[in-house]
Short mmCIF file of C-alpha atoms in Angstrom, two decimals:
data_model
loop_
_atom_site.label_atom_id
_atom_site.label_comp_id
_atom_site.label_asym_id
_atom_site.label_seq_id
_atom_site.Cartn_x
_atom_site.Cartn_y
_atom_site.Cartn_z
CA MET B 1 144.12 182.26 238.73
CA ALA B 2 143.56 178.55 238.23
CA SER B 3 145.90 177.06 235.68
CA GLN B 4 144.39 175.40 232.64
CA ALA B 5 145.16 171.80 231.85
CA SER B 6 147.27 171.30 228.77
CA PRO B 7 145.26 170.02 225.76
CA GLU B 8 147.98 167.43 225.17
CA LYS B 9 147.03 165.80 228.44
CA PHE B 10 143.63 164.85 227.11
CA ARG B 11 145.06 163.50 223.85
CA LYS B 12 147.41 161.11 225.60
CA CYS B 13 146.84 157.39 225.45
CA GLN B 14 145.32 156.16 228.70
CA CYS B 15 148.05 153.53 228.81
CA GLU B 16 150.53 156.36 229.45
CA THR B 17 148.50 158.28 232.05
CA SER B 18 147.18 155.44 234.20
CA HIS B 19 148.92 154.81 237.52
CA PRO B 20 150.77 151.47 237.68
CA GLN B 21 148.71 150.41 240.68
CA SER B 22 145.47 151.00 238.81
CA ILE B 23 146.75 148.84 235.91
CA LEU B 24 147.56 146.01 238.32
CA TYR B 25 144.17 146.44 239.96
CA GLN B 26 142.42 146.15 236.59
CA ILE B 27 144.43 143.04 235.71
CA LEU B 28 143.63 141.28 238.98
CA ASN B 29 139.97 142.25 238.89
CA LYS B 30 139.26 141.82 235.21
CA ALA B 31 135.88 140.16 234.96
CA GLN B 32 136.61 138.43 231.70
CA ASP B 33 140.04 137.24 230.53
CA GLU B 34 139.09 137.17 226.88
CA THR B 35 136.74 139.22 224.80
CA THR B 36 134.55 137.32 222.39
CA TRP B 37 133.90 139.07 219.10
CA HIS B 38 130.92 137.81 217.12
CA PRO B 39 130.26 138.56 213.45
CA GLN B 40 126.86 140.03 214.30
CA ASP B 41 128.58 142.62 216.49
CA TYR B 42 130.63 143.90 213.58
CA HIS B 43 129.68 147.08 211.82
CA PRO B 44 131.38 148.07 208.56
CA CYS B 45 131.83 151.63 209.75
CA TYR B 46 133.72 150.60 212.89
CA SER B 47 137.42 151.39 212.85
CA ILE B 48 140.23 150.86 215.33
CA SER B 49 141.15 154.54 215.27
CA SER B 50 137.66 155.56 216.36
CA ALA B 51 137.51 153.05 219.22
CA GLY B 52 139.41 155.21 221.71
CA CYS B 53 142.89 154.27 222.80
CA PRO B 54 145.21 153.97 219.76
CA CYS B 55 146.85 150.95 221.42
CA GLU B 56 143.77 148.98 220.40
CA GLY B 57 145.32 148.78 216.95
CA ASN B 58 147.60 146.10 218.42
CA ARG B 59 144.73 143.81 219.42
CA LYS B 60 145.05 140.23 218.21
CA VAL B 61 142.37 137.66 217.48
CA VAL B 62 142.12 133.96 216.71
CA LEU B 63 139.28 131.80 215.46
CA ARG B 64 136.83 130.69 218.14
CA THR B 65 136.26 127.33 216.41
CA PRO B 66 139.41 126.69 214.35
CA GLU B 67 138.65 122.99 213.92
CA VAL B 68 135.55 123.91 211.90
CA THR B 69 136.55 127.16 210.21
CA CYS B 70 140.03 126.01 209.17
CA MET B 71 138.52 122.99 207.45
CA ARG B 72 136.15 125.18 205.46
CA ALA B 73 138.97 127.60 204.67
CA SER B 74 141.09 124.71 203.35
CA GLU B 75 138.22 123.68 201.07
CA VAL B 76 137.98 127.23 199.74
CA LEU B 77 141.72 127.33 199.10
CA LEU B 78 141.58 124.02 197.22
CA LYS B 79 138.66 125.31 195.10
CA THR B 80 140.72 128.42 194.37
CA ILE B 81 143.60 126.31 193.07
CA THR B 82 141.17 124.15 191.09
CA PHE B 83 139.73 127.28 189.46
CA ILE B 84 143.22 128.31 188.35
CA ARG B 85 144.04 124.84 187.06
CA ASN B 86 140.91 124.83 184.90
CA LEU B 87 141.92 127.99 183.00
CA PRO B 88 143.62 126.98 179.71
CA SER B 89 144.82 130.55 179.17
CA PHE B 90 146.76 130.37 182.43
CA TYR B 91 148.99 127.61 181.04
CA HIS B 92 149.86 129.68 177.95
CA LEU B 93 152.03 131.76 180.28
CA PRO B 94 155.61 130.80 181.13
CA GLN B 95 155.92 129.01 184.44
CA GLU B 96 157.69 131.98 186.01
CA ASP B 97 154.66 134.16 185.34
CA GLN B 98 152.31 131.44 186.56
CA ALA B 99 154.17 131.20 189.87
CA LEU B 100 154.23 135.00 190.27
CA LEU B 101 150.49 135.33 189.65
CA VAL B 102 149.62 132.56 192.11
CA GLN B 103 151.91 133.85 194.84
CA GLN B 104 150.68 137.44 194.54
CA CYS B 105 147.00 136.80 193.87
CA TRP B 106 146.05 133.80 196.01
CA ALA B 107 145.03 135.93 199.01
CA PRO B 108 142.40 138.12 197.26
CA LEU B 109 141.18 135.06 195.33
CA PHE B 110 140.81 133.21 198.63
CA VAL B 111 138.81 136.04 200.24
CA LEU B 112 136.58 136.14 197.18
CA GLY B 113 136.12 132.39 197.63
CA LEU B 114 135.11 132.95 201.27
CA ALA B 115 132.45 135.35 200.05
CA GLN B 116 131.18 132.94 197.39
CA GLU B 117 131.01 130.01 199.84
CA TRP B 118 129.50 132.14 202.60
CA VAL B 119 132.18 131.16 205.10
CA ASP B 120 131.38 133.03 208.29
CA PHE B 121 133.40 132.79 211.48
CA GLU B 122 133.57 133.93 215.08
CA LEU B 123 136.67 135.40 216.67
CA LYS B 124 138.22 135.34 220.10
CA GLU B 125 140.44 138.17 221.19
CA LEU B 126 143.77 137.25 222.75
CA SER B 127 144.38 139.04 226.01
CA VAL B 128 147.99 139.22 227.15
CA PRO B 129 147.06 140.55 230.63
CA SER B 130 145.01 137.39 231.21
CA LEU B 131 148.25 135.39 231.25
CA LEU B 132 149.83 137.90 233.63
CA LYS B 133 146.84 137.62 235.88
CA LYS B 134 147.26 133.85 236.12
CA ILE B 135 150.91 134.28 237.02
CA LEU B 136 150.26 136.93 239.67
CA LEU B 137 147.52 134.85 241.22
CA ASN B 138 149.71 131.74 241.05
CA GLN B 139 147.13 129.91 238.95
CA SER B 140 148.12 126.82 236.99
CA LEU B 141 148.29 127.05 233.19
CA THR B 142 146.64 124.21 231.31
CA ASP B 143 147.98 122.94 228.01
CA SER B 144 145.16 124.71 226.17
CA ASP B 145 146.08 128.00 227.84
CA ASN B 146 149.70 127.61 226.76
CA VAL B 147 148.72 126.85 223.17
CA GLU B 148 146.26 129.72 223.00
CA ASN B 149 148.56 132.36 224.48
CA SER B 150 151.57 131.24 222.48
CA SER B 151 149.71 131.98 219.25
CA LEU B 152 150.58 135.34 217.78
CA GLY B 153 147.08 135.85 216.47
CA ALA B 154 145.93 138.03 213.59
CA SER B 155 145.50 141.77 213.67
CA LEU B 156 141.93 142.69 214.58
CA ALA B 157 142.15 145.77 212.38
CA ASP B 158 143.16 143.65 209.35
CA VAL B 159 140.46 141.06 210.03
CA GLN B 160 137.88 143.82 210.18
CA LYS B 161 138.92 144.95 206.69
CA MET B 162 138.30 141.42 205.46
CA ARG B 163 134.93 141.20 207.18
CA ASN B 164 133.97 144.56 205.71
CA PHE B 165 134.61 143.17 202.23
CA LEU B 166 132.66 139.98 202.97
CA GLU B 167 129.69 141.90 204.34
CA ASN B 168 129.56 144.06 201.21
CA PHE B 169 129.63 141.06 198.91
CA TRP B 170 127.06 139.11 200.92
CA ASN B 171 124.72 142.07 200.58
CA SER B 172 125.25 142.33 196.82
CA ASP B 173 123.70 139.08 195.55
CA ILE B 174 126.70 138.18 193.40
CA CYS B 175 125.98 135.20 191.14
CA ALA B 176 128.35 132.34 190.20
CA LYS B 177 129.20 133.80 186.77
CA GLU B 178 130.06 137.16 188.28
CA TYR B 179 132.34 135.47 190.78
CA ALA B 180 134.11 133.63 187.94
CA TYR B 181 134.71 136.84 185.97
CA LEU B 182 135.90 138.63 189.11
CA LYS B 183 138.39 135.86 189.84
CA GLY B 184 139.75 136.24 186.33
CA ILE B 185 140.15 139.98 186.85
CA ILE B 186 142.04 139.38 190.11
CA LEU B 187 144.25 136.56 188.87
CA PHE B 188 145.42 138.21 185.65
CA ASN B 189 146.95 141.30 187.21
CA PRO B 190 149.30 143.03 184.74
CA GLU B 191 150.54 145.45 187.42
CA LEU B 192 152.69 142.83 189.12
CA PRO B 193 156.40 143.60 188.71
CA GLY B 194 158.49 140.91 187.08
CA LEU B 195 155.93 139.56 184.60
CA ARG B 196 157.46 138.46 181.31
CA PHE B 197 154.18 138.28 179.34
CA ARG B 198 152.64 141.43 180.81
CA HIS B 199 150.76 142.35 177.63
CA TYR B 200 149.15 138.91 177.43
CA VAL B 201 148.13 139.08 181.11
CA GLN B 202 146.64 142.52 180.51
CA THR B 203 144.66 141.18 177.56
CA LEU B 204 143.24 138.39 179.71
CA GLN B 205 142.22 140.82 182.43
CA GLN B 206 140.56 143.15 179.93
CA GLU B 207 138.70 140.19 178.46
CA ALA B 208 137.40 139.23 181.91
CA GLN B 209 136.35 142.83 182.58
CA ARG B 210 134.58 143.11 179.24
CA THR B 211 132.72 139.83 179.79
CA LEU B 212 131.62 140.94 183.26
CA MET B 213 130.45 144.29 181.89
CA GLU B 214 128.43 142.61 179.14
CA PHE B 215 126.88 140.17 181.60
CA SER B 216 125.94 142.97 184.02
CA SER B 217 124.50 145.04 181.19
CA MET B 218 122.37 142.11 180.05
CA MET B 219 121.16 141.17 183.54
CA TYR B 220 120.47 144.70 184.78
CA ASN B 221 118.84 146.41 181.79
CA ARG B 222 122.01 147.97 180.39
CA ASN B 223 122.73 149.63 183.72
CA LEU B 224 126.51 149.65 184.14
CA GLY B 225 126.35 151.09 187.63
CA ARG B 226 126.55 147.65 189.21
CA PHE B 227 129.60 146.78 187.11
CA ALA B 228 131.46 149.90 188.26
CA TRP B 229 130.40 149.35 191.85
CA ILE B 230 131.64 145.75 191.95
CA LEU B 231 134.99 146.77 190.48
CA GLY B 232 135.20 149.38 193.22
CA LEU B 233 134.69 146.69 195.83
CA LEU B 234 137.54 144.68 194.33
CA ALA B 235 139.89 147.58 195.01
CA SER B 236 139.35 147.09 198.75
CA LEU B 237 140.95 143.64 198.49
CA LYS B 238 144.34 145.33 198.15
CA ALA B 239 144.09 146.35 201.80
CA ILE B 240 143.77 142.74 203.00
CA ASN B 241 147.05 141.29 204.21
CA ALA B 242 148.01 137.80 202.99
CA GLU B 243 149.93 137.20 206.23
CA THR B 244 146.77 137.92 208.20
CA ILE B 245 144.88 135.30 206.19
CA ALA B 246 147.63 132.72 206.69
CA GLU B 247 147.82 133.47 210.42
CA LEU B 248 144.07 133.31 210.99
CA PHE B 249 142.97 130.40 208.79
CA PHE B 250 146.01 128.20 208.17
CA ARG B 251 148.55 128.51 210.95
CA PRO B 252 146.32 126.56 213.40
CA ILE B 253 146.49 123.49 211.12
CA LEU B 254 149.69 123.99 209.10
CA GLY B 255 151.97 125.72 211.57
CA GLU B 256 154.79 127.68 209.97
CA VAL B 257 154.44 126.07 206.53
CA ASN B 258 155.17 128.41 203.61
CA LEU B 259 151.82 128.79 201.87
CA ASN B 260 153.36 130.01 198.62
CA ASP B 261 155.36 126.80 198.25
CA LEU B 262 152.38 124.67 199.25
CA LEU B 263 150.12 126.36 196.69
CA LEU B 264 152.59 125.85 193.86
CA GLU B 265 153.05 122.20 194.79
CA THR B 266 149.26 121.75 194.78
CA LEU B 267 148.90 123.61 191.51
CA TYR B 268 151.32 121.36 189.65
CA PHE B 269 150.37 118.15 191.44
CA LYS B 270 148.73 115.48 189.28
CA GLN B 271 145.15 116.54 188.86
CA ASP B 272 143.70 113.00 189.09
CA LEU B 273 145.11 112.71 192.62
CA LEU B 274 143.23 115.75 193.96
#
């Protein structure tokens, strides 16, 4: 009687079952060294786990046009700091609490700023085998190749979470006042450990939530469904990694600079010099 194949065999990652010669063959005959990923190809329901091989969760991407996108990202970050500086209630907090709020909340505030400014971007997937192919074929490596392949890149899975959030907000017709209230809700987060004036921070967040609720009720015929839905979207910001943001948008122009230190220096820099 013919033996049945073990079910585990079909659940194995293809990286484990492929013959070494077939891997080398694929490397040497790969039609395209890099995979270009365009925003229009992204679908919110797409997930790394559903794409097939679980190793795809290790895929890394960089910006296709960093010279353009990084400049826009820097403008968004500066506007984020300017927003914080223009909040009188923020300066009623001790400086220790101010620093904690900025360091822990700059990333979601930045992503919200990307949504408000409609900053879209294209990605380029880093392909480690492409470098191996050049070596095996004894091809010369240009300076641009060395720079590109030396970059660690950002996690594709994490970037997709960010794009999912952006797509949802771009489809929601959020107005400038709503963005301002949402930024207040994000910035004044009483759940952060180490806050000295936690009760005051909580009061500020509740005030921002109440103002947003009243505005939504007035604009949408006392329908609070939109208010609840927007707050639900904010919860997805917790899944966005600050390191991913720094790697994708700021490492190409700042290198290994500590963004937390840079943000605090900018925050307390003389305002008339900005």
